[in-house]
CSV table of C-alpha atoms in Angstrom, one decimal:
chain,number,residue,atom,x,y,z
A,1,UNK,CA,-32.0,44.0,47.6
A,2,UNK,CA,-35.5,43.9,49.3
A,3,UNK,CA,-37.9,47.2,49.1
A,4,UNK,CA,-35.8,49.2,46.8
A,5,UNK,CA,-36.0,47.2,43.9
A,6,UNK,CA,-39.6,47.0,43.9
A,7,UNK,CA,-40.2,50.8,44.0
A,8,UNK,CA,-41.2,53.0,41.0
A,9,UNK,CA,-37.6,54.2,40.8
A,10,UNK,CA,-35.4,56.3,38.3
A,11,UNK,CA,-31.6,55.7,37.4
A,12,UNK,CA,-30.0,58.9,37.1
A,13,UNK,CA,-26.6,57.1,36.3
A,14,UNK,CA,-24.5,53.5,36.9
A,15,UNK,CA,-21.2,52.7,38.2
A,16,UNK,CA,-20.6,56.1,40.0
A,17,UNK,CA,-18.5,56.6,42.8
A,18,UNK,CA,-19.5,58.4,46.3
A,19,UNK,CA,-17.7,61.2,45.2
A,20,UNK,CA,-19.4,61.5,41.9
A,21,UNK,CA,-22.9,60.9,43.6
A,22,UNK,CA,-22.3,63.7,46.4
A,23,UNK,CA,-21.3,66.0,43.7
A,24,UNK,CA,-24.6,65.1,41.8
A,25,UNK,CA,-26.6,65.9,44.6
A,26,UNK,CA,-24.8,69.2,45.9
A,27,UNK,CA,-25.2,70.5,42.3
A,28,UNK,CA,-28.7,69.4,41.5
A,29,UNK,CA,-30.8,68.9,44.9
A,30,UNK,CA,-32.9,71.6,46.8
A,31,UNK,CA,-32.0,70.3,49.9
A,32,UNK,CA,-28.8,67.9,51.0
A,33,UNK,CA,-28.2,65.7,53.7
A,34,UNK,CA,-25.5,63.6,55.0
A,35,UNK,CA,-25.7,60.4,56.9
A,36,UNK,CA,-23.5,57.8,58.0
A,37,UNK,CA,-23.4,54.7,56.1
A,38,UNK,CA,-26.0,52.3,57.7
A,39,UNK,CA,-28.6,55.2,57.8
A,40,UNK,CA,-32.1,53.5,57.2
A,41,UNK,CA,-33.5,54.7,53.8
A,42,UNK,CA,-36.3,52.7,52.3
A,43,UNK,CA,-36.3,50.1,55.3
A,44,UNK,CA,-32.7,49.1,54.0
A,45,UNK,CA,-29.2,50.3,55.8
A,46,UNK,CA,-27.1,52.6,53.3
A,47,UNK,CA,-23.7,51.1,52.2
A,48,UNK,CA,-21.4,53.8,51.2
A,49,UNK,CA,-18.0,56.0,51.9
A,50,UNK,CA,-18.2,58.4,54.0
A,51,UNK,CA,-19.7,61.5,53.3
A,52,UNK,CA,-22.7,59.7,52.3
A,53,UNK,CA,-25.0,62.4,50.8
A,54,UNK,CA,-29.0,62.7,50.1
A,55,UNK,CA,-30.8,64.7,48.5
A,56,UNK,CA,-34.5,66.1,48.3
A,57,UNK,CA,-36.3,68.2,45.9
A,58,UNK,CA,-40.0,68.2,47.7
A,59,UNK,CA,-40.7,64.6,47.9
A,60,UNK,CA,-38.5,63.5,45.6
A,61,UNK,CA,-35.4,61.5,47.1
A,62,UNK,CA,-32.1,61.1,45.4
A,63,UNK,CA,-29.4,58.7,46.8
A,64,UNK,CA,-26.9,56.2,46.3
A,65,UNK,CA,-27.7,52.8,46.3
A,66,UNK,CA,-25.0,49.9,45.8
A,67,UNK,CA,-25.5,46.4,44.7
A,68,UNK,CA,-22.7,43.8,45.4
A,69,UNK,CA,-22.2,42.8,42.0
A,70,UNK,CA,-22.9,45.7,40.2
A,71,UNK,CA,-21.6,48.7,41.7
A,72,UNK,CA,-22.9,51.8,42.7
A,73,UNK,CA,-26.3,53.5,41.1
A,74,UNK,CA,-27.8,57.0,41.6
A,75,UNK,CA,-31.2,56.4,42.0
A,76,UNK,CA,-34.1,59.1,42.1
A,77,UNK,CA,-37.6,58.2,44.3
A,78,UNK,CA,-40.4,60.1,44.7
A,79,UNK,CA,-41.8,59.5,48.4
A,80,UNK,CA,-43.2,61.9,51.2
A,81,UNK,CA,-43.3,59.5,53.8
A,82,UNK,CA,-39.2,58.5,53.3
A,83,UNK,CA,-38.5,62.4,52.4
A,84,UNK,CA,-40.3,63.4,55.4
A,85,UNK,CA,-38.4,60.2,57.8
A,86,UNK,CA,-34.8,62.1,56.0
A,87,UNK,CA,-35.4,65.4,57.1
A,88,UNK,CA,-36.5,64.2,60.4
A,89,UNK,CA,-33.5,62.0,61.2
A,90,UNK,CA,-30.3,62.7,58.9
A,91,UNK,CA,-27.8,65.9,59.2
A,92,UNK,CA,-29.3,68.7,57.1
A,93,UNK,CA,-25.8,70.3,55.3
A,94,UNK,CA,-27.9,72.8,52.9
B,1,UNK,CA,1.6,48.1,60.6
B,2,UNK,CA,2.4,44.7,59.1
B,3,UNK,CA,-0.1,42.2,58.2
B,4,UNK,CA,0.7,39.7,61.5
B,5,UNK,CA,0.1,43.1,63.5
B,6,UNK,CA,-3.1,44.0,62.6
B,7,UNK,CA,-5.0,41.8,65.3
B,8,UNK,CA,-3.4,42.8,68.4
B,9,UNK,CA,-4.9,40.1,70.6
B,10,UNK,CA,-7.3,37.3,70.3
B,11,UNK,CA,-10.3,38.2,69.2
B,12,UNK,CA,-13.7,36.3,70.4
B,13,UNK,CA,-15.7,36.9,67.4
B,14,UNK,CA,-15.4,37.4,63.9
B,15,UNK,CA,-17.3,38.5,60.7
B,16,UNK,CA,-16.5,37.2,57.2
B,17,UNK,CA,-18.5,39.6,54.9
B,18,UNK,CA,-18.3,37.9,51.3
B,19,UNK,CA,-18.5,40.4,48.2
B,20,UNK,CA,-20.0,39.4,45.1
B,21,UNK,CA,-19.3,35.7,44.3
B,22,UNK,CA,-18.5,35.9,40.9
B,23,UNK,CA,-14.4,35.3,41.8
B,24,UNK,CA,-13.8,31.5,42.4
B,25,UNK,CA,-11.1,31.9,45.1
B,26,UNK,CA,-13.8,34.1,47.4
B,27,UNK,CA,-15.3,30.6,48.7
B,28,UNK,CA,-12.4,28.6,49.1
B,29,UNK,CA,-10.4,31.6,51.2
B,30,UNK,CA,-13.9,32.2,53.3
B,31,UNK,CA,-14.0,28.6,54.7
B,32,UNK,CA,-10.2,28.4,54.7
B,33,UNK,CA,-10.3,31.4,57.0
B,34,UNK,CA,-13.6,30.2,58.8
B,35,UNK,CA,-11.8,27.1,59.5
B,36,UNK,CA,-8.6,28.5,60.8
B,37,UNK,CA,-10.4,31.1,63.3
B,38,UNK,CA,-13.0,28.0,64.3
B,39,UNK,CA,-9.8,26.1,65.4
B,40,UNK,CA,-8.3,29.3,67.3
B,41,UNK,CA,-11.8,29.5,69.6
B,42,UNK,CA,-13.1,32.4,67.6
B,43,UNK,CA,-16.8,32.2,66.9
B,44,UNK,CA,-17.3,33.3,63.3
B,45,UNK,CA,-20.5,35.0,61.7
B,46,UNK,CA,-20.5,34.5,57.6
B,47,UNK,CA,-22.7,37.1,56.2
B,48,UNK,CA,-22.8,37.5,52.1
B,49,UNK,CA,-25.6,37.7,49.3
B,50,UNK,CA,-28.0,34.4,48.9
B,51,UNK,CA,-25.6,33.6,46.3
B,52,UNK,CA,-22.5,33.6,48.3
B,53,UNK,CA,-24.0,32.0,51.3
B,54,UNK,CA,-24.7,29.2,49.2
B,55,UNK,CA,-21.6,28.9,48.0
B,56,UNK,CA,-20.1,28.5,51.1
B,57,UNK,CA,-23.0,26.6,52.6
B,58,UNK,CA,-23.5,24.0,49.9
B,59,UNK,CA,-19.7,23.0,50.1
B,60,UNK,CA,-20.0,22.5,53.9
B,61,UNK,CA,-22.0,19.3,54.2
B,62,UNK,CA,-21.5,18.9,57.4
B,63,UNK,CA,-21.8,22.2,58.8
B,64,UNK,CA,-18.3,22.9,60.2
B,65,UNK,CA,-17.8,26.1,59.1
B,66,UNK,CA,-21.4,27.2,58.7
B,67,UNK,CA,-23.6,25.5,61.3
B,68,UNK,CA,-24.7,26.8,64.1
B,69,UNK,CA,-27.1,29.7,64.9
B,70,UNK,CA,-26.5,33.0,63.6
B,71,UNK,CA,-23.8,31.8,62.0
B,72,UNK,CA,-24.8,32.3,58.3
B,73,UNK,CA,-26.2,36.0,57.8
B,74,UNK,CA,-27.8,37.5,55.2
B,75,UNK,CA,-25.7,40.5,54.1
B,76,UNK,CA,-28.4,43.3,54.8
B,77,UNK,CA,-29.2,42.0,57.9
B,78,UNK,CA,-25.6,42.1,58.9
B,79,UNK,CA,-25.2,45.8,57.9
B,80,UNK,CA,-28.3,46.6,59.5
B,81,UNK,CA,-27.8,44.9,63.1
B,82,UNK,CA,-24.3,46.1,63.0
B,83,UNK,CA,-25.8,49.7,62.4
B,84,UNK,CA,-28.3,49.5,65.2
B,85,UNK,CA,-26.2,48.5,67.5
B,86,UNK,CA,-27.5,44.9,68.2
B,87,UNK,CA,-24.6,43.0,66.4
B,88,UNK,CA,-20.6,43.7,66.4
B,89,UNK,CA,-17.6,41.7,66.1
B,90,UNK,CA,-13.9,41.9,67.4
B,91,UNK,CA,-12.4,41.4,63.9
B,92,UNK,CA,-14.2,41.8,60.3
B,93,UNK,CA,-12.6,40.3,57.5
B,94,UNK,CA,-14.3,42.0,54.4
B,95,UNK,CA,-13.9,40.4,50.8
B,96,UNK,CA,-13.0,43.0,48.4
B,97,UNK,CA,-12.7,42.7,44.9
B,98,UNK,CA,-14.7,45.4,43.0
B,99,UNK,CA,-15.8,49.0,44.1
B,100,UNK,CA,-19.0,47.9,45.9
B,101,UNK,CA,-16.3,45.7,48.0
B,102,UNK,CA,-14.8,49.3,49.1
B,103,UNK,CA,-18.0,50.7,50.0
B,104,UNK,CA,-18.8,47.3,52.0
B,105,UNK,CA,-15.5,48.1,53.8
B,106,UNK,CA,-16.3,51.7,54.7
B,107,UNK,CA,-19.6,51.0,55.8
B,108,UNK,CA,-18.3,48.6,58.3
B,109,UNK,CA,-15.4,50.3,59.4
B,110,UNK,CA,-18.2,53.0,60.4
B,111,UNK,CA,-20.7,50.6,62.5
B,112,UNK,CA,-18.5,48.0,63.5
B,113,UNK,CA,-16.5,49.6,67.0
B,114,UNK,CA,-14.1,45.9,66.4
B,115,UNK,CA,-10.7,45.7,63.7
B,116,UNK,CA,-11.8,45.9,60.2
B,117,UNK,CA,-9.3,44.0,57.3
B,118,UNK,CA,-10.4,44.1,53.7
B,119,UNK,CA,-9.3,40.7,51.9
B,120,UNK,CA,-8.3,41.8,48.7
B,121,UNK,CA,-8.0,39.6,45.5
B,122,UNK,CA,-9.0,39.4,41.9
B,123,UNK,CA,-8.1,41.4,38.8
B,124,UNK,CA,-8.1,44.7,39.8
B,125,UNK,CA,-6.1,44.6,43.2
B,126,UNK,CA,-4.1,47.7,42.6
B,127,UNK,CA,-7.1,50.0,42.1
B,128,UNK,CA,-8.7,48.4,45.1
B,129,UNK,CA,-5.7,48.9,47.4
B,130,UNK,CA,-5.5,52.7,46.2
B,131,UNK,CA,-9.4,53.1,47.3
B,132,UNK,CA,-8.8,51.3,50.3
B,133,UNK,CA,-5.6,53.3,51.3
B,134,UNK,CA,-8.0,56.5,50.8
B,135,UNK,CA,-10.4,55.4,53.2
B,136,UNK,CA,-7.5,54.1,55.9
B,137,UNK,CA,-8.6,50.5,55.9
B,138,UNK,CA,-5.9,48.2,56.6
B,139,UNK,CA,-6.1,45.3,54.0
B,140,UNK,CA,-4.0,42.2,52.7
B,141,UNK,CA,-4.3,41.2,49.0
B,142,UNK,CA,-3.5,38.4,46.7
B,143,UNK,CA,-3.8,39.0,42.7
B,144,UNK,CA,-5.9,36.3,41.3
B,145,UNK,CA,-8.8,35.1,40.7
B,146,UNK,CA,-8.6,31.3,40.2
B,147,UNK,CA,-5.4,29.7,42.4
B,148,UNK,CA,-6.3,30.7,46.0
B,149,UNK,CA,-2.8,29.7,47.5
B,150,UNK,CA,-1.4,33.2,47.4
B,151,UNK,CA,-4.6,34.5,49.3
B,152,UNK,CA,-4.3,31.7,51.9
B,153,UNK,CA,-0.9,32.5,52.7
B,154,UNK,CA,-1.7,36.4,52.9
B,155,UNK,CA,-4.6,35.6,55.0
B,156,UNK,CA,-2.1,33.1,57.3
B,157,UNK,CA,-0.1,36.2,57.9
B,158,UNK,CA,-2.9,38.5,59.2
B,159,UNK,CA,-4.0,35.4,61.8
B,160,UNK,CA,-1.8,35.9,64.4
B,161,UNK,CA,-2.0,38.0,67.6
B,162,UNK,CA,-0.6,38.1,71.2
B,163,UNK,CA,-1.7,35.1,73.1
């Protein structure tokens, strides 16, 4: 899974559905963005069932991450550059 | 829509997107589907994880189903090239046996302009079919993990189109 697995990430939850991931982000993140599947995050195209949500709290990015054999994880990574890219490219819904 | 009308006209290109290779019939079904599409003059790309691709490639000694430039692609590379518009196919067959497979199907639906068909197998086909119905994706399904014949028959049913 390339770059994301090399990041210093925190696993918030595992085996989540995209509805559950979106609900967590809606409830817990200061800023909420919506993207189309394929949107690049940490240099990787996102996998997901629309609407795919990304949450931001300052530099902290919260997002769903799917692995073919292990399902979907909800991850949190602190990265100022990536947070800026998301603010510029993704659709802000809150 | 019945299975034999999912593909309306002959496709020139097809993607076979493999899921996690833990269910044995995936490799057999992928080689079969690729072979049938090749016989019908459809240019096939197979995408998958390194393990899923190796299972297909190593079985295909002469590269009959997997030879040629660009015919085997890394899963992430397929998603990224479809998302940025540099790659697309007339039809995509997404192999699904777990929830991640449904997420990959939804992703291909969102980024490809072609027809997307889920090929569902394994031990939890009812759950997967319900999830695919929610995202509005047509599918062919055969429950089971080891006997490829029921899935082969379902694949035969979908590989037909008007001349």
